[in-house]
PDB file of C-alpha atoms and ligand atoms in Angstrom:
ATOM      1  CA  UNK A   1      43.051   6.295   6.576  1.00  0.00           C
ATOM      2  CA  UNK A   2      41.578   8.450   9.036  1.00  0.00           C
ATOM      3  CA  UNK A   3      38.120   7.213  10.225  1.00  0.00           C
ATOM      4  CA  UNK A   4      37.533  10.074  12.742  1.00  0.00           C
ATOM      5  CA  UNK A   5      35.343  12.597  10.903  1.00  0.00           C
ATOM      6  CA  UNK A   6      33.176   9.413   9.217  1.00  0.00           C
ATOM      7  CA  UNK A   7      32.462   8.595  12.782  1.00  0.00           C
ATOM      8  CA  UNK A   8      31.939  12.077  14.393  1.00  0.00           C
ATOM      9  CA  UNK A   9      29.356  12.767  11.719  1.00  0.00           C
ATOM     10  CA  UNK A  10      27.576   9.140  12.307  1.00  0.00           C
ATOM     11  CA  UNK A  11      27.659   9.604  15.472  1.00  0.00           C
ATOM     12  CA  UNK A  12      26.212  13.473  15.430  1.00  0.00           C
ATOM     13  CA  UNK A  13      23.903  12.149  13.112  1.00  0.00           C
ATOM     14  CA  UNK A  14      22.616   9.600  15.707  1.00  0.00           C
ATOM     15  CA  UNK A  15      22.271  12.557  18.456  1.00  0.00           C
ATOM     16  CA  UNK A  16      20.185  14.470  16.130  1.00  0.00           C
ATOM     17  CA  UNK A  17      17.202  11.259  15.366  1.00  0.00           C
ATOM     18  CA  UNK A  18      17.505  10.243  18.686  1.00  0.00           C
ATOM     19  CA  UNK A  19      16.642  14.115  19.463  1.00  0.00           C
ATOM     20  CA  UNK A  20      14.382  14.383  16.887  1.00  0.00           C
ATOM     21  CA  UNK A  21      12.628  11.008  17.914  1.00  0.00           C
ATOM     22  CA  UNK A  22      12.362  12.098  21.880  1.00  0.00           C
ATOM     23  CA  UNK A  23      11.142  15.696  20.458  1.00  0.00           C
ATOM     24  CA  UNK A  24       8.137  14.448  18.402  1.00  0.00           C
ATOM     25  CA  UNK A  25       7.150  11.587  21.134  1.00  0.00           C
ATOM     26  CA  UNK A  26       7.109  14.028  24.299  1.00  0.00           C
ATOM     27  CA  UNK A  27       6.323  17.666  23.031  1.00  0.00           C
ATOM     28  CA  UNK A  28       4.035  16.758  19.646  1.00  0.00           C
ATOM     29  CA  UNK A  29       0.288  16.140  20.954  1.00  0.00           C
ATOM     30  CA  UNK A  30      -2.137  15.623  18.435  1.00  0.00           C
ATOM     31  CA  UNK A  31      -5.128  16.126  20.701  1.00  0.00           C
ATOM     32  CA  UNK A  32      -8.400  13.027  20.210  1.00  0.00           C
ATOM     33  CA  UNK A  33      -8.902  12.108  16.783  1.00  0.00           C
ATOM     34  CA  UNK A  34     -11.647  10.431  15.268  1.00  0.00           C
ATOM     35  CA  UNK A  35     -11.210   7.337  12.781  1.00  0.00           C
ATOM     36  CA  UNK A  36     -14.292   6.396  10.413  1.00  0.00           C
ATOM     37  CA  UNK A  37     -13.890   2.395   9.377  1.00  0.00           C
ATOM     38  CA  UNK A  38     -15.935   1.753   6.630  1.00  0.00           C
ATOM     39  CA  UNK A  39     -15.877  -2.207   6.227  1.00  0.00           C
ATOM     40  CA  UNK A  40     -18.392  -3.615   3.801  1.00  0.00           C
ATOM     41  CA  UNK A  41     -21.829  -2.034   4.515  1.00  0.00           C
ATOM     42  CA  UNK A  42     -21.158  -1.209   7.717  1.00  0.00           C
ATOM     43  CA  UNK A  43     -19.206   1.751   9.152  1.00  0.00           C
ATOM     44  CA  UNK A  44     -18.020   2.832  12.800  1.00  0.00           C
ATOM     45  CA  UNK A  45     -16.102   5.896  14.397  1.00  0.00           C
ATOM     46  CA  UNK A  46     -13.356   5.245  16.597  1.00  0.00           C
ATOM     47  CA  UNK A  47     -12.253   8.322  18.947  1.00  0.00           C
ATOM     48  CA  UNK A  48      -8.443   7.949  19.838  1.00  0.00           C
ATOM     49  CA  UNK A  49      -5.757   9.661  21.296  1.00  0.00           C
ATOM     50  CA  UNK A  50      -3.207  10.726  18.060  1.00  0.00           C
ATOM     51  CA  UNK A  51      -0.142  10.234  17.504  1.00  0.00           C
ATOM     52  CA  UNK A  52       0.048   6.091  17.188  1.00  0.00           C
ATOM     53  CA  UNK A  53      -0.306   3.641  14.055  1.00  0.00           C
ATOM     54  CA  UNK A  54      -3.606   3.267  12.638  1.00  0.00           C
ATOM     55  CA  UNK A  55      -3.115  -0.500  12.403  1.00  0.00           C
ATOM     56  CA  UNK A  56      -2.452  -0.372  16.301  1.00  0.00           C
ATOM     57  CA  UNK A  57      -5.666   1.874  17.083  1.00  0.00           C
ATOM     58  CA  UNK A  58      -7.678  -0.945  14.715  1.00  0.00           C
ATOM     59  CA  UNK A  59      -6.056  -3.636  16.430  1.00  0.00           C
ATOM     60  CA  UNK A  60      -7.094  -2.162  20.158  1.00  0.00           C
ATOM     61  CA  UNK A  61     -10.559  -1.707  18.721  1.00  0.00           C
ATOM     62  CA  UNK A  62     -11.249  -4.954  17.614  1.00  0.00           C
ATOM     63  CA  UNK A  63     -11.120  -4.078  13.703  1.00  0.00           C
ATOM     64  CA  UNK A  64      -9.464  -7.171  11.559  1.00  0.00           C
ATOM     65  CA  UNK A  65      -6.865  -6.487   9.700  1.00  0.00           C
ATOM     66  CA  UNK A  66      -4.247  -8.653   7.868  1.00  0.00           C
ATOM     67  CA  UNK A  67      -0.748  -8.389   9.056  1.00  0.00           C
ATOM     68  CA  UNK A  68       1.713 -10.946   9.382  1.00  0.00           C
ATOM     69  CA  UNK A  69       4.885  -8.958  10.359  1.00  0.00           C
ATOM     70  CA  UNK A  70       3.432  -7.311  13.324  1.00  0.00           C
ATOM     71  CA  UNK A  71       3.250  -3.697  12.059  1.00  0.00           C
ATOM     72  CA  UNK A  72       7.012  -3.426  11.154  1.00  0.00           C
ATOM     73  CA  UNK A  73       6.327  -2.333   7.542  1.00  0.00           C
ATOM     74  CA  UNK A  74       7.996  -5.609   5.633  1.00  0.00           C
ATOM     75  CA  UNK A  75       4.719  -8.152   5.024  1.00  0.00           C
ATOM     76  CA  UNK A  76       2.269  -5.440   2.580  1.00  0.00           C
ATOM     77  CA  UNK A  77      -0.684  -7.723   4.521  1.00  0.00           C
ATOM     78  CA  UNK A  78      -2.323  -4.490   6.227  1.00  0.00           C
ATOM     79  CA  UNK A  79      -3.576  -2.723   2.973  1.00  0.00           C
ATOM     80  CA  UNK A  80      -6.270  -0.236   3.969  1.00  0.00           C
ATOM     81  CA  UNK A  81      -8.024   2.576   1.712  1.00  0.00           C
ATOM     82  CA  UNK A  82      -7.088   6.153   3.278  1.00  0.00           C
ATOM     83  CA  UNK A  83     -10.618   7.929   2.039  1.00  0.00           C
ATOM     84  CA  UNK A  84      -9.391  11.390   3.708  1.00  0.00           C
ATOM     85  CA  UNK A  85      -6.508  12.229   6.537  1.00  0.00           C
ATOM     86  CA  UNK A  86      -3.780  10.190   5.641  1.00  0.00           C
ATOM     87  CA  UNK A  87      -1.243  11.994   4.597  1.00  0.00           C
ATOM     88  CA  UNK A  88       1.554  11.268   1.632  1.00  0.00           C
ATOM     89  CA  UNK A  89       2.645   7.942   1.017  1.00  0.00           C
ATOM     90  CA  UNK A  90       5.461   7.100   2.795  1.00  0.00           C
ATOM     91  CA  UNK A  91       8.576   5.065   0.294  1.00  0.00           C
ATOM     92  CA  UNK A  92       8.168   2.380   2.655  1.00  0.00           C
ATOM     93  CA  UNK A  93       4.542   1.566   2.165  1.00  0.00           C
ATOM     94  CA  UNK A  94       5.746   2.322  -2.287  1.00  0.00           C
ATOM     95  CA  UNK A  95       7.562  -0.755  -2.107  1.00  0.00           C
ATOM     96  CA  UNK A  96       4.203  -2.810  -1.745  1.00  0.00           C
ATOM     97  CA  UNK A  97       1.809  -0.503  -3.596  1.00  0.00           C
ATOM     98  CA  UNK A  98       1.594  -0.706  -7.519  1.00  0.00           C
ATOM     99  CA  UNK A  99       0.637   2.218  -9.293  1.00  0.00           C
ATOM    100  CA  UNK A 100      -3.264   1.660  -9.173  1.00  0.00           C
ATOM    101  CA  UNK A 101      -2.691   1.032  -5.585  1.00  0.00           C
ATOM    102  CA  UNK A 102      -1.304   4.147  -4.539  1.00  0.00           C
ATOM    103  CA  UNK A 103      -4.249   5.648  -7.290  1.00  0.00           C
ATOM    104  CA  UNK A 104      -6.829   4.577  -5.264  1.00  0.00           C
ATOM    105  CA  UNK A 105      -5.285   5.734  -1.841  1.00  0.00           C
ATOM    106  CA  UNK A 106      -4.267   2.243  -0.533  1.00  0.00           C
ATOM    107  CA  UNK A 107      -1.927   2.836   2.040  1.00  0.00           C
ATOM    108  CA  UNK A 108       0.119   0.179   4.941  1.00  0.00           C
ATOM    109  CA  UNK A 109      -2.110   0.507   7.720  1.00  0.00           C
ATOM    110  CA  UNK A 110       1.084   0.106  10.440  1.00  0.00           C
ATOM    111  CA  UNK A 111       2.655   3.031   8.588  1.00  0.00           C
ATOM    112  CA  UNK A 112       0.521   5.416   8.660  1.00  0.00           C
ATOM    113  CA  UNK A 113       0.234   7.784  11.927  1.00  0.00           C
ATOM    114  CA  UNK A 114      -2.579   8.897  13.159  1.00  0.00           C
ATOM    115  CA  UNK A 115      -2.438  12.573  13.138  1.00  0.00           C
ATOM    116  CA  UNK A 116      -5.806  13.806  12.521  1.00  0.00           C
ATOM    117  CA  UNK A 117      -9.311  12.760  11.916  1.00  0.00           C
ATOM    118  CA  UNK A 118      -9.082  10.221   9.246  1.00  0.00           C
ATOM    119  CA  UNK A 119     -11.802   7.804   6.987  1.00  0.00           C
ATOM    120  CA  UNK A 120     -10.807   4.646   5.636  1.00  0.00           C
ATOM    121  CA  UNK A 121     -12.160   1.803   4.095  1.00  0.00           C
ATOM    122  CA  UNK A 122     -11.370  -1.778   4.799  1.00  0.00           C
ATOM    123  CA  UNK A 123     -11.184  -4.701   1.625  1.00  0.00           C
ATOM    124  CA  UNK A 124     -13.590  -7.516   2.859  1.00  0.00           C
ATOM    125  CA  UNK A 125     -12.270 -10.606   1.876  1.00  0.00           C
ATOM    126  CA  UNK A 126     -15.419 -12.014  -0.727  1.00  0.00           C
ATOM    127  CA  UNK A 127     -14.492  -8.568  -2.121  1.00  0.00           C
ATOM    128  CA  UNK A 128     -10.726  -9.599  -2.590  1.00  0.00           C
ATOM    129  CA  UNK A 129     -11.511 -12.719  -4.127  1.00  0.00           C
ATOM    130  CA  UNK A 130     -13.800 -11.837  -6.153  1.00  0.00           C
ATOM    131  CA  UNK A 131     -12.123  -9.192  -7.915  1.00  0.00           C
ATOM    132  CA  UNK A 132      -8.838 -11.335  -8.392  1.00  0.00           C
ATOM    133  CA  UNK A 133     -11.547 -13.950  -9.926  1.00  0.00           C
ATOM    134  CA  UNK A 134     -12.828 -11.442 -12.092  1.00  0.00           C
ATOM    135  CA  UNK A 135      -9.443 -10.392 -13.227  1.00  0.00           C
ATOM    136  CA  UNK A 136      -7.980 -13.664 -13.593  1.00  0.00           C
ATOM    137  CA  UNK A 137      -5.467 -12.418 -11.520  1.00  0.00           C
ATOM    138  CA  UNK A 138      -5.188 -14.841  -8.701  1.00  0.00           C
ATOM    139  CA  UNK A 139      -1.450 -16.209  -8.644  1.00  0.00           C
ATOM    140  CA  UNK A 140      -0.935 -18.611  -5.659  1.00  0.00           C
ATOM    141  CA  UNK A 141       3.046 -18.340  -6.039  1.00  0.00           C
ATOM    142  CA  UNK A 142       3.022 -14.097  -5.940  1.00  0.00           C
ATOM    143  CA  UNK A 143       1.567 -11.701  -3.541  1.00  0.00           C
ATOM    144  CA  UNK A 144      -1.472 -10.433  -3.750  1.00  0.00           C
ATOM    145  CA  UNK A 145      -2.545  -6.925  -4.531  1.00  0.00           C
ATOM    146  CA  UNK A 146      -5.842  -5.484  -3.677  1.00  0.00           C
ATOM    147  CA  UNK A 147      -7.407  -2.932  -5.919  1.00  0.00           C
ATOM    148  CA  UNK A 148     -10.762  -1.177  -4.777  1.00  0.00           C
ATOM    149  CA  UNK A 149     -13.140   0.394  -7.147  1.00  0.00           C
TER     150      UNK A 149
HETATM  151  S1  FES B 201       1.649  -5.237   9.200  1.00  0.00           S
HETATM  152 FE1  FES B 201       3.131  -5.962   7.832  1.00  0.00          FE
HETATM  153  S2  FES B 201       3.366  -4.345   6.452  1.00  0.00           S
HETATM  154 FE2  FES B 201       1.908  -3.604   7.823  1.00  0.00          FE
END
């Protein structure tokens, strides 16, 4: 069998993301935008340059958020609420999200990018446990979900 074709098309599949990659991170500019954190009662706007992960820009700003696979998409940890500016979900962040999740605009924090101005709101953690009291929800031996109401 003649592997030649399979591996010119791989291979001219490769040129193309590694074009499309260089293309977005040297010609895109998405200019300052501005980040509102809501966390609890208290709320601050971050100005940064686009174009980054949000969990990144939180990170360099001293906002707390979980994360245990540093921002690679495969721990769920960084669960933020995108109020406004987000964007679609992205299938990698559906694999953590259930469907009330990705109702109420919970999105991976490491996955989304930073495009435009964006609001978000940040679970605190007495909020967290409180509502997994409340729904007798709390299972040590599964993952936790966070819903936000
Ligand atoms: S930091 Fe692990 S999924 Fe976002």
């Amino acid at each position: 069998m003649n592997l030649m074709p399979v591996l010119a098309m791989n291979l001219i599949l490769l040129v193309i993301t590694i074009l499309l990659i260089l293309a977005d991170r040297l010609l895109v500019t998405y200019g300052k935008c501005k980040i509102k954190v809501t966390h609890g009662d208290e709320s601050r706007e971050l100005e940064v340059q686009g174009g980054s992960a949000l969990l990144g820009y939180l990170t360099a700003h001293g906002v707390s958020v979980s994360s245990s696979c540093g921002g690679r998409g495969t721990c769920g940890y960084c669960k933020v609420r995108v109020v406004s500016g987000g964007g679609p979900i992205l299938p990698t962040e559906e694999l953590f999200m259930s469907r009330q999740e990705k109702a109420d605009g919970m999105r991976l924090a490491c996955q989304v990018k930073v495009k435009n101005d964006i609001a978000i709101a940040i679970p605190d953690l007495l909020t967290i446990v409180r509502q997994m009291a409340l729904n007798k929800k709390f299972d040590t031996t599964k993952r936790w979900k966070v819903t936000i109401h």
